[in-house]
Amino acid sequence: MSEQVLRNGNVMERSRTRTITQIAMLGAVAGVLMNLEFPLPFLAPSFYQLDFSEIPALLAAFSMGPLAGVLTELVKILVHLVTKGTMTAGVGDLANFIFGCTFVVPAGLIYRYHNVKSRKHAVVGMAVGTVLTAIVACFINAFILLPAYGKAFGMPIEAFIEMGTAVRSSVHNLLGFAVLIIVPFNIFKYTLTSIIVFFIYKRIRVVLKGD
């Protein structure tokens, strides 16, 4: 009995070590991807940048659970801050972490905690995460992050509205900016991320802890 307990303990310890290692590796990759960002001027002002750093975090959430996705997001932000620093007084980095978690947690929950994991559950999870993130980003940006960003850099709210109007002529206030700029940007970003993960997860999950 003692040998069995010891064996089980060793297996659990190896599994824990493997999980921590994979989270660290995926977080590091995500941090590098976060540095490779680029604007989408047809969707949003240039200070909104598209990156693919949620791909490793979503892979972690699918293969190891939602908490692993959150920890990957945290490692990603730390790697990004160490390698590139912040150009937004931390506001953009905080937003990236919040919205990344809002995306990967429901996606991971819906996929991982069904008796039978399937592509259908993955798609539903990613769709729920995308819609939820777009909604949360809309209101948090309008009422918290954009005002905080403006205060940090001495920018009046009207400056954001003007930048939004340059992209969408129907933007006339901060809430309109959030609805017409932030929502489409995030739907595009997380839908594209979901499509990429949909096609690559099955191929790489054999090297991850999971199904």
mmCIF file with all atom_site columns, C-alpha atoms in Angstrom:
data_model
loop_
_atom_site.group_PDB
_atom_site.id
_atom_site.type_symbol
_atom_site.label_atom_id
_atom_site.label_alt_id
_atom_site.label_comp_id
_atom_site.label_asym_id
_atom_site.label_entity_id
_atom_site.label_seq_id
_atom_site.pdbx_PDB_ins_code
_atom_site.Cartn_x
_atom_site.Cartn_y
_atom_site.Cartn_z
_atom_site.occupancy
_atom_site.B_iso_or_equiv
_atom_site.pdbx_formal_charge
_atom_site.auth_seq_id
_atom_site.auth_comp_id
_atom_site.auth_asym_id
_atom_site.auth_atom_id
_atom_site.pdbx_PDB_model_num
ATOM 1   C CA . MET A 1 1   ? 0.000   0.000  0.000   1.00 0.00 ? 1   MET A CA 1
ATOM 2   C CA . SER A 1 2   ? 2.793   2.432  0.894   1.00 0.00 ? 2   SER A CA 1
ATOM 3   C CA . GLU A 1 3   ? 4.540   1.725  -2.403  1.00 0.00 ? 3   GLU A CA 1
ATOM 4   C CA . GLN A 1 4   ? 1.314   2.425  -4.270  1.00 0.00 ? 4   GLN A CA 1
ATOM 5   C CA . VAL A 1 5   ? 0.844   5.694  -2.407  1.00 0.00 ? 5   VAL A CA 1
ATOM 6   C CA . LEU A 1 6   ? 4.443   6.675  -3.113  1.00 0.00 ? 6   LEU A CA 1
ATOM 7   C CA . ARG A 1 7   ? 4.030   5.782  -6.794  1.00 0.00 ? 7   ARG A CA 1
ATOM 8   C CA . ASN A 1 8   ? 0.848   7.817  -7.034  1.00 0.00 ? 8   ASN A CA 1
ATOM 9   C CA . GLY A 1 9   ? 2.584   10.718 -5.320  1.00 0.00 ? 9   GLY A CA 1
ATOM 10  C CA . ASN A 1 10  ? 5.440   10.602 -7.818  1.00 0.00 ? 10  ASN A CA 1
ATOM 11  C CA . VAL A 1 11  ? 3.003   10.543 -10.726 1.00 0.00 ? 11  VAL A CA 1
ATOM 12  C CA . MET A 1 12  ? 1.138   13.541 -9.323  1.00 0.00 ? 12  MET A CA 1
ATOM 13  C CA . GLU A 1 13  ? 4.396   15.410 -8.772  1.00 0.00 ? 13  GLU A CA 1
ATOM 14  C CA . ARG A 1 14  ? 5.541   14.744 -12.338 1.00 0.00 ? 14  ARG A CA 1
ATOM 15  C CA . SER A 1 15  ? 2.152   15.811 -13.643 1.00 0.00 ? 15  SER A CA 1
ATOM 16  C CA . ARG A 1 16  ? 2.292   19.041 -11.620 1.00 0.00 ? 16  ARG A CA 1
ATOM 17  C CA . THR A 1 17  ? 5.812   19.777 -12.831 1.00 0.00 ? 17  THR A CA 1
ATOM 18  C CA . ARG A 1 18  ? 4.790   19.112 -16.435 1.00 0.00 ? 18  ARG A CA 1
ATOM 19  C CA . THR A 1 19  ? 1.795   21.426 -16.097 1.00 0.00 ? 19  THR A CA 1
ATOM 20  C CA . ILE A 1 20  ? 3.866   24.253 -14.611 1.00 0.00 ? 20  ILE A CA 1
ATOM 21  C CA . THR A 1 21  ? 6.484   23.835 -17.346 1.00 0.00 ? 21  THR A CA 1
ATOM 22  C CA . GLN A 1 22  ? 3.892   23.922 -20.103 1.00 0.00 ? 22  GLN A CA 1
ATOM 23  C CA . ILE A 1 23  ? 2.196   27.003 -18.670 1.00 0.00 ? 23  ILE A CA 1
ATOM 24  C CA . ALA A 1 24  ? 5.561   28.759 -18.493 1.00 0.00 ? 24  ALA A CA 1
ATOM 25  C CA . MET A 1 25  ? 6.401   27.798 -22.075 1.00 0.00 ? 25  MET A CA 1
ATOM 26  C CA . LEU A 1 26  ? 3.009   28.775 -23.466 1.00 0.00 ? 26  LEU A CA 1
ATOM 27  C CA . GLY A 1 27  ? 3.126   32.032 -21.493 1.00 0.00 ? 27  GLY A CA 1
ATOM 28  C CA . ALA A 1 28  ? 6.556   32.835 -22.918 1.00 0.00 ? 28  ALA A CA 1
ATOM 29  C CA . VAL A 1 29  ? 5.341   32.179 -26.459 1.00 0.00 ? 29  VAL A CA 1
ATOM 30  C CA . ALA A 1 30  ? 2.280   34.333 -25.778 1.00 0.00 ? 30  ALA A CA 1
ATOM 31  C CA . GLY A 1 31  ? 4.515   37.134 -24.499 1.00 0.00 ? 31  GLY A CA 1
ATOM 32  C CA . VAL A 1 32  ? 6.534   37.061 -27.712 1.00 0.00 ? 32  VAL A CA 1
ATOM 33  C CA . LEU A 1 33  ? 3.347   37.057 -29.797 1.00 0.00 ? 33  LEU A CA 1
ATOM 34  C CA . MET A 1 34  ? 2.058   40.023 -27.804 1.00 0.00 ? 34  MET A CA 1
ATOM 35  C CA . ASN A 1 35  ? 5.129   41.961 -28.908 1.00 0.00 ? 35  ASN A CA 1
ATOM 36  C CA . LEU A 1 36  ? 4.291   41.236 -32.560 1.00 0.00 ? 36  LEU A CA 1
ATOM 37  C CA . GLU A 1 37  ? 1.254   43.503 -32.732 1.00 0.00 ? 37  GLU A CA 1
ATOM 38  C CA . PHE A 1 38  ? -0.032  45.575 -35.609 1.00 0.00 ? 38  PHE A CA 1
ATOM 39  C CA . PRO A 1 39  ? -2.895  48.049 -36.179 1.00 0.00 ? 39  PRO A CA 1
ATOM 40  C CA . LEU A 1 40  ? -6.105  47.502 -38.117 1.00 0.00 ? 40  LEU A CA 1
ATOM 41  C CA . PRO A 1 41  ? -6.873  51.009 -39.366 1.00 0.00 ? 41  PRO A CA 1
ATOM 42  C CA . PHE A 1 42  ? -10.072 49.892 -41.095 1.00 0.00 ? 42  PHE A CA 1
ATOM 43  C CA . LEU A 1 43  ? -11.479 48.802 -37.720 1.00 0.00 ? 43  LEU A CA 1
ATOM 44  C CA . ALA A 1 44  ? -9.962  50.984 -35.017 1.00 0.00 ? 44  ALA A CA 1
ATOM 45  C CA . PRO A 1 45  ? -7.521  53.831 -34.239 1.00 0.00 ? 45  PRO A CA 1
ATOM 46  C CA . SER A 1 46  ? -3.881  52.817 -34.330 1.00 0.00 ? 46  SER A CA 1
ATOM 47  C CA . PHE A 1 47  ? -3.493  52.527 -30.552 1.00 0.00 ? 47  PHE A CA 1
ATOM 48  C CA . TYR A 1 48  ? -5.640  49.391 -30.761 1.00 0.00 ? 48  TYR A CA 1
ATOM 49  C CA . GLN A 1 49  ? -3.278  46.672 -31.940 1.00 0.00 ? 49  GLN A CA 1
ATOM 50  C CA . LEU A 1 50  ? -4.042  43.137 -33.070 1.00 0.00 ? 50  LEU A CA 1
ATOM 51  C CA . ASP A 1 51  ? -1.889  40.322 -31.746 1.00 0.00 ? 51  ASP A CA 1
ATOM 52  C CA . PHE A 1 52  ? -2.240  36.561 -31.499 1.00 0.00 ? 52  PHE A CA 1
ATOM 53  C CA . SER A 1 53  ? -1.129  36.152 -27.882 1.00 0.00 ? 53  SER A CA 1
ATOM 54  C CA . GLU A 1 54  ? -4.448  34.574 -26.866 1.00 0.00 ? 54  GLU A CA 1
ATOM 55  C CA . ILE A 1 55  ? -3.677  31.488 -28.969 1.00 0.00 ? 55  ILE A CA 1
ATOM 56  C CA . PRO A 1 56  ? -1.264  29.897 -26.427 1.00 0.00 ? 56  PRO A CA 1
ATOM 57  C CA . ALA A 1 57  ? -3.552  30.877 -23.538 1.00 0.00 ? 57  ALA A CA 1
ATOM 58  C CA . LEU A 1 58  ? -6.549  29.250 -25.217 1.00 0.00 ? 58  LEU A CA 1
ATOM 59  C CA . LEU A 1 59  ? -4.501  26.135 -25.922 1.00 0.00 ? 59  LEU A CA 1
ATOM 60  C CA . ALA A 1 60  ? -3.596  26.031 -22.224 1.00 0.00 ? 60  ALA A CA 1
ATOM 61  C CA . ALA A 1 61  ? -7.241  26.432 -21.195 1.00 0.00 ? 61  ALA A CA 1
ATOM 62  C CA . PHE A 1 62  ? -8.335  23.635 -23.527 1.00 0.00 ? 62  PHE A CA 1
ATOM 63  C CA . SER A 1 63  ? -5.593  21.201 -22.574 1.00 0.00 ? 63  SER A CA 1
ATOM 64  C CA . MET A 1 64  ? -5.124  21.941 -18.856 1.00 0.00 ? 64  MET A CA 1
ATOM 65  C CA . GLY A 1 65  ? -8.198  23.870 -17.753 1.00 0.00 ? 65  GLY A CA 1
ATOM 66  C CA . PRO A 1 66  ? -9.290  27.508 -17.305 1.00 0.00 ? 66  PRO A CA 1
ATOM 67  C CA . LEU A 1 67  ? -6.868  28.220 -14.453 1.00 0.00 ? 67  LEU A CA 1
ATOM 68  C CA . ALA A 1 68  ? -3.972  27.256 -16.713 1.00 0.00 ? 68  ALA A CA 1
ATOM 69  C CA . GLY A 1 69  ? -5.324  29.723 -19.275 1.00 0.00 ? 69  GLY A CA 1
ATOM 70  C CA . VAL A 1 70  ? -5.369  32.499 -16.674 1.00 0.00 ? 70  VAL A CA 1
ATOM 71  C CA . LEU A 1 71  ? -1.837  31.692 -15.508 1.00 0.00 ? 71  LEU A CA 1
ATOM 72  C CA . THR A 1 72  ? -0.646  31.671 -19.117 1.00 0.00 ? 72  THR A CA 1
ATOM 73  C CA . GLU A 1 73  ? -2.174  35.124 -19.544 1.00 0.00 ? 73  GLU A CA 1
ATOM 74  C CA . LEU A 1 74  ? -0.321  36.297 -16.430 1.00 0.00 ? 74  LEU A CA 1
ATOM 75  C CA . VAL A 1 75  ? 3.019   34.913 -17.630 1.00 0.00 ? 75  VAL A CA 1
ATOM 76  C CA . LYS A 1 76  ? 2.373   36.519 -21.013 1.00 0.00 ? 76  LYS A CA 1
ATOM 77  C CA . ILE A 1 77  ? 1.925   39.978 -19.484 1.00 0.00 ? 77  ILE A CA 1
ATOM 78  C CA . LEU A 1 78  ? 5.050   39.585 -17.336 1.00 0.00 ? 78  LEU A CA 1
ATOM 79  C CA . VAL A 1 79  ? 7.122   38.484 -20.342 1.00 0.00 ? 79  VAL A CA 1
ATOM 80  C CA . HIS A 1 80  ? 5.774   41.391 -22.371 1.00 0.00 ? 80  HIS A CA 1
ATOM 81  C CA . LEU A 1 81  ? 6.600   43.910 -19.636 1.00 0.00 ? 81  LEU A CA 1
ATOM 82  C CA . VAL A 1 82  ? 10.119  42.523 -19.214 1.00 0.00 ? 82  VAL A CA 1
ATOM 83  C CA . THR A 1 83  ? 10.916  42.356 -22.925 1.00 0.00 ? 83  THR A CA 1
ATOM 84  C CA . LYS A 1 84  ? 9.143   45.435 -24.214 1.00 0.00 ? 84  LYS A CA 1
ATOM 85  C CA . GLY A 1 85  ? 7.875   47.440 -21.270 1.00 0.00 ? 85  GLY A CA 1
ATOM 86  C CA . THR A 1 86  ? 4.653   49.413 -21.300 1.00 0.00 ? 86  THR A CA 1
ATOM 87  C CA . MET A 1 87  ? 3.708   52.313 -23.524 1.00 0.00 ? 87  MET A CA 1
ATOM 88  C CA . THR A 1 88  ? 0.293   52.777 -21.919 1.00 0.00 ? 88  THR A CA 1
ATOM 89  C CA . ALA A 1 89  ? 1.197   53.328 -18.252 1.00 0.00 ? 89  ALA A CA 1
ATOM 90  C CA . GLY A 1 90  ? 0.046   49.774 -17.630 1.00 0.00 ? 90  GLY A CA 1
ATOM 91  C CA . VAL A 1 91  ? -3.523  50.462 -18.781 1.00 0.00 ? 91  VAL A CA 1
ATOM 92  C CA . GLY A 1 92  ? -3.215  48.504 -22.013 1.00 0.00 ? 92  GLY A CA 1
ATOM 93  C CA . ASP A 1 93  ? -1.468  45.601 -20.286 1.00 0.00 ? 93  ASP A CA 1
ATOM 94  C CA . LEU A 1 94  ? -4.177  45.387 -17.630 1.00 0.00 ? 94  LEU A CA 1
ATOM 95  C CA . ALA A 1 95  ? -6.844  45.496 -20.323 1.00 0.00 ? 95  ALA A CA 1
ATOM 96  C CA . ASN A 1 96  ? -5.102  42.754 -22.303 1.00 0.00 ? 96  ASN A CA 1
ATOM 97  C CA . PHE A 1 97  ? -5.001  40.521 -19.212 1.00 0.00 ? 97  PHE A CA 1
ATOM 98  C CA . ILE A 1 98  ? -8.642  41.150 -18.275 1.00 0.00 ? 98  ILE A CA 1
ATOM 99  C CA . PHE A 1 99  ? -9.985  40.567 -21.752 1.00 0.00 ? 99  PHE A CA 1
ATOM 100 C CA . GLY A 1 100 ? -7.723  37.581 -22.376 1.00 0.00 ? 100 GLY A CA 1
ATOM 101 C CA . CYS A 1 101 ? -9.054  35.920 -19.218 1.00 0.00 ? 101 CYS A CA 1
ATOM 102 C CA . THR A 1 102 ? -12.620 36.834 -20.165 1.00 0.00 ? 102 THR A CA 1
ATOM 103 C CA . PHE A 1 103 ? -12.064 34.997 -23.435 1.00 0.00 ? 103 PHE A CA 1
ATOM 104 C CA . VAL A 1 104 ? -10.187 31.860 -22.348 1.00 0.00 ? 104 VAL A CA 1
ATOM 105 C CA . VAL A 1 105 ? -11.998 31.079 -19.068 1.00 0.00 ? 105 VAL A CA 1
ATOM 106 C CA . PRO A 1 106 ? -15.513 30.468 -20.466 1.00 0.00 ? 106 PRO A CA 1
ATOM 107 C CA . ALA A 1 107 ? -14.033 28.759 -23.525 1.00 0.00 ? 107 ALA A CA 1
ATOM 108 C CA . GLY A 1 108 ? -11.998 26.442 -21.305 1.00 0.00 ? 108 GLY A CA 1
ATOM 109 C CA . LEU A 1 109 ? -14.908 25.779 -18.940 1.00 0.00 ? 109 LEU A CA 1
ATOM 110 C CA . ILE A 1 110 ? -17.329 24.845 -21.704 1.00 0.00 ? 110 ILE A CA 1
ATOM 111 C CA . TYR A 1 111 ? -14.809 22.611 -23.464 1.00 0.00 ? 111 TYR A CA 1
ATOM 112 C CA . ARG A 1 112 ? -13.135 20.924 -20.495 1.00 0.00 ? 112 ARG A CA 1
ATOM 113 C CA . TYR A 1 113 ? -16.114 20.141 -18.300 1.00 0.00 ? 113 TYR A CA 1
ATOM 114 C CA . HIS A 1 114 ? -18.278 18.164 -20.670 1.00 0.00 ? 114 HIS A CA 1
ATOM 115 C CA . ASN A 1 115 ? -18.259 14.391 -20.376 1.00 0.00 ? 115 ASN A CA 1
ATOM 116 C CA . VAL A 1 116 ? -17.301 14.166 -24.025 1.00 0.00 ? 116 VAL A CA 1
ATOM 117 C CA . LYS A 1 117 ? -14.928 16.819 -25.349 1.00 0.00 ? 117 LYS A CA 1
ATOM 118 C CA . SER A 1 118 ? -15.629 17.635 -28.968 1.00 0.00 ? 118 SER A CA 1
ATOM 119 C CA . ARG A 1 119 ? -15.034 20.275 -31.594 1.00 0.00 ? 119 ARG A CA 1
ATOM 120 C CA . LYS A 1 120 ? -18.630 21.356 -31.073 1.00 0.00 ? 120 LYS A CA 1
ATOM 121 C CA . HIS A 1 121 ? -17.937 22.182 -27.431 1.00 0.00 ? 121 HIS A CA 1
ATOM 122 C CA . ALA A 1 122 ? -14.724 23.958 -28.432 1.00 0.00 ? 122 ALA A CA 1
ATOM 123 C CA . VAL A 1 123 ? -16.575 26.087 -30.975 1.00 0.00 ? 123 VAL A CA 1
ATOM 124 C CA . VAL A 1 124 ? -19.368 26.902 -28.527 1.00 0.00 ? 124 VAL A CA 1
ATOM 125 C CA . GLY A 1 125 ? -16.819 27.813 -25.872 1.00 0.00 ? 125 GLY A CA 1
ATOM 126 C CA . MET A 1 126 ? -14.852 30.088 -28.186 1.00 0.00 ? 126 MET A CA 1
ATOM 127 C CA . ALA A 1 127 ? -18.052 31.726 -29.453 1.00 0.00 ? 127 ALA A CA 1
ATOM 128 C CA . VAL A 1 128 ? -19.240 32.409 -25.904 1.00 0.00 ? 128 VAL A CA 1
ATOM 129 C CA . GLY A 1 129 ? -15.800 33.749 -24.976 1.00 0.00 ? 129 GLY A CA 1
ATOM 130 C CA . THR A 1 130 ? -15.737 36.019 -28.028 1.00 0.00 ? 130 THR A CA 1
ATOM 131 C CA . VAL A 1 131 ? -19.185 37.518 -27.402 1.00 0.00 ? 131 VAL A CA 1
ATOM 132 C CA . LEU A 1 132 ? -18.584 37.910 -23.664 1.00 0.00 ? 132 LEU A CA 1
ATOM 133 C CA . THR A 1 133 ? -15.214 39.582 -24.218 1.00 0.00 ? 133 THR A CA 1
ATOM 134 C CA . ALA A 1 134 ? -16.672 42.006 -26.768 1.00 0.00 ? 134 ALA A CA 1
ATOM 135 C CA . ILE A 1 135 ? -19.398 43.032 -24.307 1.00 0.00 ? 135 ILE A CA 1
ATOM 136 C CA . VAL A 1 136 ? -17.080 43.338 -21.307 1.00 0.00 ? 136 VAL A CA 1
ATOM 137 C CA . ALA A 1 137 ? -14.479 45.239 -23.341 1.00 0.00 ? 137 ALA A CA 1
ATOM 138 C CA . CYS A 1 138 ? -17.146 47.648 -24.565 1.00 0.00 ? 138 CYS A CA 1
ATOM 139 C CA . PHE A 1 139 ? -18.249 48.781 -21.126 1.00 0.00 ? 139 PHE A CA 1
ATOM 140 C CA . ILE A 1 140 ? -14.887 48.567 -19.327 1.00 0.00 ? 140 ILE A CA 1
ATOM 141 C CA . ASN A 1 141 ? -13.243 50.622 -22.058 1.00 0.00 ? 141 ASN A CA 1
ATOM 142 C CA . ALA A 1 142 ? -16.019 53.214 -22.106 1.00 0.00 ? 142 ALA A CA 1
ATOM 143 C CA . PHE A 1 143 ? -16.283 53.750 -18.367 1.00 0.00 ? 143 PHE A CA 1
ATOM 144 C CA . ILE A 1 144 ? -12.891 52.754 -16.918 1.00 0.00 ? 144 ILE A CA 1
ATOM 145 C CA . LEU A 1 145 ? -9.970  52.130 -19.268 1.00 0.00 ? 145 LEU A CA 1
ATOM 146 C CA . LEU A 1 146 ? -10.295 54.963 -21.782 1.00 0.00 ? 146 LEU A CA 1
ATOM 147 C CA . PRO A 1 147 ? -10.823 57.582 -19.050 1.00 0.00 ? 147 PRO A CA 1
ATOM 148 C CA . ALA A 1 148 ? -7.845  56.113 -17.164 1.00 0.00 ? 148 ALA A CA 1
ATOM 149 C CA . TYR A 1 149 ? -5.729  56.125 -20.327 1.00 0.00 ? 149 TYR A CA 1
ATOM 150 C CA . GLY A 1 150 ? -6.715  59.729 -21.015 1.00 0.00 ? 150 GLY A CA 1
ATOM 151 C CA . LYS A 1 151 ? -5.860  60.770 -17.477 1.00 0.00 ? 151 LYS A CA 1
ATOM 152 C CA . ALA A 1 152 ? -2.484  59.007 -17.589 1.00 0.00 ? 152 ALA A CA 1
ATOM 153 C CA . PHE A 1 153 ? -1.482  60.769 -20.820 1.00 0.00 ? 153 PHE A CA 1
ATOM 154 C CA . GLY A 1 154 ? -3.353  64.040 -20.386 1.00 0.00 ? 154 GLY A CA 1
ATOM 155 C CA . MET A 1 155 ? -5.729  63.309 -23.270 1.00 0.00 ? 155 MET A CA 1
ATOM 156 C CA . PRO A 1 156 ? -9.285  64.657 -23.178 1.00 0.00 ? 156 PRO A CA 1
ATOM 157 C CA . ILE A 1 157 ? -12.124 62.260 -23.916 1.00 0.00 ? 157 ILE A CA 1
ATOM 158 C CA . GLU A 1 158 ? -12.891 64.275 -27.037 1.00 0.00 ? 158 GLU A CA 1
ATOM 159 C CA . ALA A 1 159 ? -9.571  63.112 -28.511 1.00 0.00 ? 159 ALA A CA 1
ATOM 160 C CA . PHE A 1 160 ? -10.738 59.499 -28.447 1.00 0.00 ? 160 PHE A CA 1
ATOM 161 C CA . ILE A 1 161 ? -14.055 60.465 -29.982 1.00 0.00 ? 161 ILE A CA 1
ATOM 162 C CA . GLU A 1 162 ? -12.282 62.301 -32.804 1.00 0.00 ? 162 GLU A CA 1
ATOM 163 C CA . MET A 1 163 ? -10.074 59.286 -33.506 1.00 0.00 ? 163 MET A CA 1
ATOM 164 C CA . GLY A 1 164 ? -13.138 57.078 -33.532 1.00 0.00 ? 164 GLY A CA 1
ATOM 165 C CA . THR A 1 165 ? -14.956 59.434 -35.886 1.00 0.00 ? 165 THR A CA 1
ATOM 166 C CA . ALA A 1 166 ? -12.038 59.209 -38.304 1.00 0.00 ? 166 ALA A CA 1
ATOM 167 C CA . VAL A 1 167 ? -12.722 55.460 -38.568 1.00 0.00 ? 167 VAL A CA 1
ATOM 168 C CA . ARG A 1 168 ? -16.521 55.489 -38.170 1.00 0.00 ? 168 ARG A CA 1
ATOM 169 C CA . SER A 1 169 ? -18.250 58.787 -38.922 1.00 0.00 ? 169 SER A CA 1
ATOM 170 C CA . SER A 1 170 ? -21.185 57.776 -36.704 1.00 0.00 ? 170 SER A CA 1
ATOM 171 C CA . VAL A 1 171 ? -19.065 57.879 -33.525 1.00 0.00 ? 171 VAL A CA 1
ATOM 172 C CA . HIS A 1 172 ? -20.194 60.922 -31.509 1.00 0.00 ? 172 HIS A CA 1
ATOM 173 C CA . ASN A 1 173 ? -19.498 59.994 -27.881 1.00 0.00 ? 173 ASN A CA 1
ATOM 174 C CA . LEU A 1 174 ? -17.437 57.591 -25.781 1.00 0.00 ? 174 LEU A CA 1
ATOM 175 C CA . LEU A 1 175 ? -20.124 54.914 -25.589 1.00 0.00 ? 175 LEU A CA 1
ATOM 176 C CA . GLY A 1 176 ? -20.529 55.143 -29.357 1.00 0.00 ? 176 GLY A CA 1
ATOM 177 C CA . PHE A 1 177 ? -16.765 54.710 -29.658 1.00 0.00 ? 177 PHE A CA 1
ATOM 178 C CA . ALA A 1 178 ? -16.988 51.562 -27.552 1.00 0.00 ? 178 ALA A CA 1
ATOM 179 C CA . VAL A 1 179 ? -19.917 50.081 -29.458 1.00 0.00 ? 179 VAL A CA 1
ATOM 180 C CA . LEU A 1 180 ? -18.795 50.950 -32.986 1.00 0.00 ? 180 LEU A CA 1
ATOM 181 C CA . ILE A 1 181 ? -15.022 50.587 -32.605 1.00 0.00 ? 181 ILE A CA 1
ATOM 182 C CA . ILE A 1 182 ? -14.183 48.312 -29.695 1.00 0.00 ? 182 ILE A CA 1
ATOM 183 C CA . VAL A 1 183 ? -16.901 45.706 -30.223 1.00 0.00 ? 183 VAL A CA 1
ATOM 184 C CA . PRO A 1 184 ? -16.103 45.031 -33.918 1.00 0.00 ? 184 PRO A CA 1
ATOM 185 C CA . PHE A 1 185 ? -12.361 45.051 -33.188 1.00 0.00 ? 185 PHE A CA 1
ATOM 186 C CA . ASN A 1 186 ? -12.681 42.451 -30.450 1.00 0.00 ? 186 ASN A CA 1
ATOM 187 C CA . ILE A 1 187 ? -15.096 40.263 -32.382 1.00 0.00 ? 187 ILE A CA 1
ATOM 188 C CA . PHE A 1 188 ? -12.651 40.261 -35.285 1.00 0.00 ? 188 PHE A CA 1
ATOM 189 C CA . LYS A 1 189 ? -9.650  39.570 -33.038 1.00 0.00 ? 189 LYS A CA 1
ATOM 190 C CA . TYR A 1 190 ? -11.142 36.721 -31.029 1.00 0.00 ? 190 TYR A CA 1
ATOM 191 C CA . THR A 1 191 ? -12.936 35.160 -33.974 1.00 0.00 ? 191 THR A CA 1
ATOM 192 C CA . LEU A 1 192 ? -9.649  35.032 -35.875 1.00 0.00 ? 192 LEU A CA 1
ATOM 193 C CA . THR A 1 193 ? -7.925  33.578 -32.805 1.00 0.00 ? 193 THR A CA 1
ATOM 194 C CA . SER A 1 194 ? -10.673 30.964 -32.495 1.00 0.00 ? 194 SER A CA 1
ATOM 195 C CA . ILE A 1 195 ? -10.359 29.923 -36.127 1.00 0.00 ? 195 ILE A CA 1
ATOM 196 C CA . ILE A 1 196 ? -6.606  29.441 -35.796 1.00 0.00 ? 196 ILE A CA 1
ATOM 197 C CA . VAL A 1 197 ? -6.956  27.389 -32.597 1.00 0.00 ? 197 VAL A CA 1
ATOM 198 C CA . PHE A 1 198 ? -9.745  25.324 -34.157 1.00 0.00 ? 198 PHE A CA 1
ATOM 199 C CA . PHE A 1 199 ? -7.396  24.137 -36.880 1.00 0.00 ? 199 PHE A CA 1
ATOM 200 C CA . ILE A 1 200 ? -4.210  23.659 -34.839 1.00 0.00 ? 200 ILE A CA 1
ATOM 201 C CA . TYR A 1 201 ? -5.380  22.299 -31.472 1.00 0.00 ? 201 TYR A CA 1
ATOM 202 C CA . LYS A 1 202 ? -5.966  18.712 -32.562 1.00 0.00 ? 202 LYS A CA 1
ATOM 203 C CA . ARG A 1 203 ? -2.511  18.588 -34.141 1.00 0.00 ? 203 ARG A CA 1
ATOM 204 C CA . ILE A 1 204 ? -0.570  19.864 -31.147 1.00 0.00 ? 204 ILE A CA 1
ATOM 205 C CA . ARG A 1 205 ? -2.593  18.574 -28.195 1.00 0.00 ? 205 ARG A CA 1
ATOM 206 C CA . VAL A 1 206 ? -0.540  15.364 -28.212 1.00 0.00 ? 206 VAL A CA 1
ATOM 207 C CA . VAL A 1 207 ? 2.400   17.378 -26.858 1.00 0.00 ? 207 VAL A CA 1
ATOM 208 C CA . LEU A 1 208 ? 0.247   19.026 -24.222 1.00 0.00 ? 208 LEU A CA 1
ATOM 209 C CA . LYS A 1 209 ? -1.273  17.575 -21.119 1.00 0.00 ? 209 LYS A CA 1
ATOM 210 C CA . GLY A 1 210 ? -4.907  16.971 -21.869 1.00 0.00 ? 210 GLY A CA 1
ATOM 211 C CA . ASP A 1 211 ? -7.489  14.763 -23.460 1.00 0.00 ? 211 ASP A CA 1
#
